[in-house]
Each structure stands twice: as structure tokens, then as C-alpha cells.
Short mmCIF file of C-alpha atoms in Angstrom, two decimals:
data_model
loop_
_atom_site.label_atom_id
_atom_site.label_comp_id
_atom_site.label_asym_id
_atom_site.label_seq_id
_atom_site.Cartn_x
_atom_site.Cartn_y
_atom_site.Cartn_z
CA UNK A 1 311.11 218.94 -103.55
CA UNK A 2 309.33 215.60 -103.97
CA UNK A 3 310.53 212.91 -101.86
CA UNK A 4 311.67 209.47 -103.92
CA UNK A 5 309.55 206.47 -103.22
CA UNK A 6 311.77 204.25 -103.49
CA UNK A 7 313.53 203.66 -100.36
CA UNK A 8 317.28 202.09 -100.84
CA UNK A 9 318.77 198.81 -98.42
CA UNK A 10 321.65 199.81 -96.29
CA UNK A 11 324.56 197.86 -97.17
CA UNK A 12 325.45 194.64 -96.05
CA UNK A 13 327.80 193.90 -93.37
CA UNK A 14 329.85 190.82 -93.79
CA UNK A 15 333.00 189.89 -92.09
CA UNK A 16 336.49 189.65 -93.64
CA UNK A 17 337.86 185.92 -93.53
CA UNK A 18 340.07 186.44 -90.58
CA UNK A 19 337.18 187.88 -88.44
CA UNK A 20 335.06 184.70 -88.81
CA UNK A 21 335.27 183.33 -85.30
CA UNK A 22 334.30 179.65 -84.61
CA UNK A 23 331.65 180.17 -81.92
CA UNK A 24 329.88 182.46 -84.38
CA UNK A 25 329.60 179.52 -87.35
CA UNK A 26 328.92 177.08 -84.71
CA UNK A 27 325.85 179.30 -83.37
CA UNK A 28 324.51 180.07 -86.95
CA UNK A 29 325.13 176.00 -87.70
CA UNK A 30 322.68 175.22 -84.46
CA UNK A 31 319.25 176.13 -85.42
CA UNK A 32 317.71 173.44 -88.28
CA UNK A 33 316.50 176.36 -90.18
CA UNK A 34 319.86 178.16 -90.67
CA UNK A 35 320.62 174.59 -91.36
CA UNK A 36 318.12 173.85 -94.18
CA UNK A 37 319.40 177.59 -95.72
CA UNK A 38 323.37 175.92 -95.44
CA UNK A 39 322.35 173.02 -96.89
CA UNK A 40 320.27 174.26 -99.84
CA UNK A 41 323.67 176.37 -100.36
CA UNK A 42 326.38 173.95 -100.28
CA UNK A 43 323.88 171.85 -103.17
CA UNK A 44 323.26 175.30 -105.01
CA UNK A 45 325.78 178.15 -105.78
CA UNK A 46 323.54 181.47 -105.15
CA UNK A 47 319.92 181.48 -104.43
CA UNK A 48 317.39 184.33 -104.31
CA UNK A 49 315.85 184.74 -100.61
CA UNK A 50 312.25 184.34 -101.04
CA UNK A 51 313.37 180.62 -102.66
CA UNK A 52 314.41 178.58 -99.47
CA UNK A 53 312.76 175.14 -98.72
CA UNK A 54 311.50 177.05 -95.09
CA UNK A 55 308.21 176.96 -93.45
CA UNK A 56 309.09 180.51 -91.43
CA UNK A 57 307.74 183.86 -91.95
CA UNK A 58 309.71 186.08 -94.06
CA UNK A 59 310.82 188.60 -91.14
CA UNK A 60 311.57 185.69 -89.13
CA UNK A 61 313.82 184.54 -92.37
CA UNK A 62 315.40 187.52 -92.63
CA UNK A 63 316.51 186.81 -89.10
CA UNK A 64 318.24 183.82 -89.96
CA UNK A 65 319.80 185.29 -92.92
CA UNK A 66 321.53 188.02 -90.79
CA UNK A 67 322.96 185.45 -88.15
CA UNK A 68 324.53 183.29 -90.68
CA UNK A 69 325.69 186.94 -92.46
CA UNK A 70 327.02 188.14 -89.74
CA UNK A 71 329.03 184.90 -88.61
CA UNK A 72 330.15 184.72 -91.94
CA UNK A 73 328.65 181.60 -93.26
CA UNK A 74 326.65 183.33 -96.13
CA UNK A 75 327.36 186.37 -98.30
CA UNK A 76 324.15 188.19 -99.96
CA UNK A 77 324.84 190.97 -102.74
CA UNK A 78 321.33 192.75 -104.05
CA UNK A 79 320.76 192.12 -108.02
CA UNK A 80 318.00 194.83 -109.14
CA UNK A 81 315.09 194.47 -106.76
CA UNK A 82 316.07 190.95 -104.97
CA UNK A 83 318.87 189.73 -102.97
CA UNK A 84 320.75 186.78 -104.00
CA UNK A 85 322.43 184.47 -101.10
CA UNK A 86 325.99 182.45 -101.91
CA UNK A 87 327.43 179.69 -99.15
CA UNK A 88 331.27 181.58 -98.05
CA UNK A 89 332.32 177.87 -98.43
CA UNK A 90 336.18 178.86 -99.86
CA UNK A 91 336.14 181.28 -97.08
CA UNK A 92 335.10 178.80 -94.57
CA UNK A 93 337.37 176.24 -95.65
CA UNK A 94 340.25 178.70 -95.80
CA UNK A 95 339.82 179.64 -92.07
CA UNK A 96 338.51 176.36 -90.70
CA UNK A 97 339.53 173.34 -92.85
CA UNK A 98 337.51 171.42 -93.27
CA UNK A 99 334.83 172.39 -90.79
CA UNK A 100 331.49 172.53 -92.82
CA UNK A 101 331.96 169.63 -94.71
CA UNK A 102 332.39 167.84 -91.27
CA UNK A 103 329.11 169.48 -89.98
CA UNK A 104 327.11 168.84 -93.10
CA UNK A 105 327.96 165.07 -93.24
CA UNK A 106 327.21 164.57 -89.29
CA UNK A 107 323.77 166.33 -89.92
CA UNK A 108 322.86 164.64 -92.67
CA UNK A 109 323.81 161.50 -91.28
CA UNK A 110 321.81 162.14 -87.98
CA UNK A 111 318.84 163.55 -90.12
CA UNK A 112 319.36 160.13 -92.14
CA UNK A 113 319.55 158.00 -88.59
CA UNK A 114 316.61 160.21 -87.29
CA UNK A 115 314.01 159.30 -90.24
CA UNK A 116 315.30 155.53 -89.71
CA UNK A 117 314.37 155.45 -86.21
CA UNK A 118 310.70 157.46 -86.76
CA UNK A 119 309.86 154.96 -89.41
CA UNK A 120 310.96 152.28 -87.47
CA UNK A 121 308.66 153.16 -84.75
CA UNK A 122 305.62 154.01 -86.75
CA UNK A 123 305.66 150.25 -87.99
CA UNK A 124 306.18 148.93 -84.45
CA UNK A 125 302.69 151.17 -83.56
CA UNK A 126 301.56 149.88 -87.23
CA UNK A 127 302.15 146.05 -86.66
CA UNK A 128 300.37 146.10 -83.09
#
């Protein structure tokens, strides 16, 4: 009997909205690439994986993916031979009010203060 070649994903583990705990989301929410893959979310509804503003290699982006999976902070279904990624932002809000928005304005207002202060000190080092 021939063997298929075409080899099928095990299915996705993703918690229920009670079993989000905090000091999961706060982990996945640490790292600036997880970050980058929240962000592009909370501006897009569903993205395909491959299609992430990240300079990492894929199996080190499929890492990422699976912490913010498993903490809760994403959900990923597979749509014919790619697998699309959606921000659990009702979810989130529902078990944390409240939460993400907080984190995504404080990061984008250090990332804002951040490229202030760089370009402030490359004209000091310009000007000399």
C-alpha cells in the first residue's frame, strides 16, 4: 500500500479564555519580535505566517508563534496549504480588560521616545 506524501499538521492547541493566565501574555508580550507579530495584529485582522514584518528565520518564527499560541494571545486556523494568524483581542479583553491596549500604547510610546532619543544623539555626534 503506497504511503501518502502529503504529510498532515497536528492540530493546534489553544487555550480556552479562562485558562489564559497573566504571566503567560506578559511572557509572550516581552520579546520585540512577539511584539512586532502583536502589533502587526492588532492593525490587521488575520495574517498569513510567512507575511510578518520579521527579520528571523522561519523555524525561529514558528517559535514565536507557538509562545504567543500557547499563552493565548494569537489563534492560527490552517486555510488549504497556509496558516492564517488572528490577534485573541475580544478574548483578551474579556479576561483582562483592558490589558493589551495598555501594553500596546506604552510600547509604542517607548518605541516613539526611543527613536527620539537615537536621533537626538546622532545630531549631537553630527553637529561636532
Amino acid at each position: 500500500m503506497p504511503r501518502s506524501t502529503s504529510r498532515r499538521r497536528s492540530a493546534l492547541a489553544h487555550p480556552e479564555v479562562g485558562e489564559i493566565d497573566l504571566l503567560d501574555v506578559m511572557h509572550a508580550l516581552s520579546d520585540p519580535t512577539r511584539m512586532t507579530i502583536v502589533r502587526t495584529l492588532a492593525a490587521e485582522p488575520e495574517r498569513a505566517c510567512g507575511t510578518f514584518p520579521v527579520d528571523v528565520a522561519p523555524s525561529t518564527l514558528s517559535h514565536h508563534f507557538k509562545v504567543l499560541r500557547e499563552s493565548g494571545l494569537i489563534r492560527q486556523r490552517e486555510e488549504a496549504n497556509r496558516r492564517l494568524t488572528a490577534l485573541r483581542s475580544a478574548d483578551l479583553e474579556a479576561r483582562f480588560p483592558g490589558l493589551l491596549a495598555t501594553v500596546l500604547a506604552a510600547y509604542e510610546r517607548t518605541a516613539y521616545e526611543r527613536t527620539a532619543s537615537e536621533r537626538t544623539a546622532s545630531e549631537r555626534t553630527a553637529s561636532e
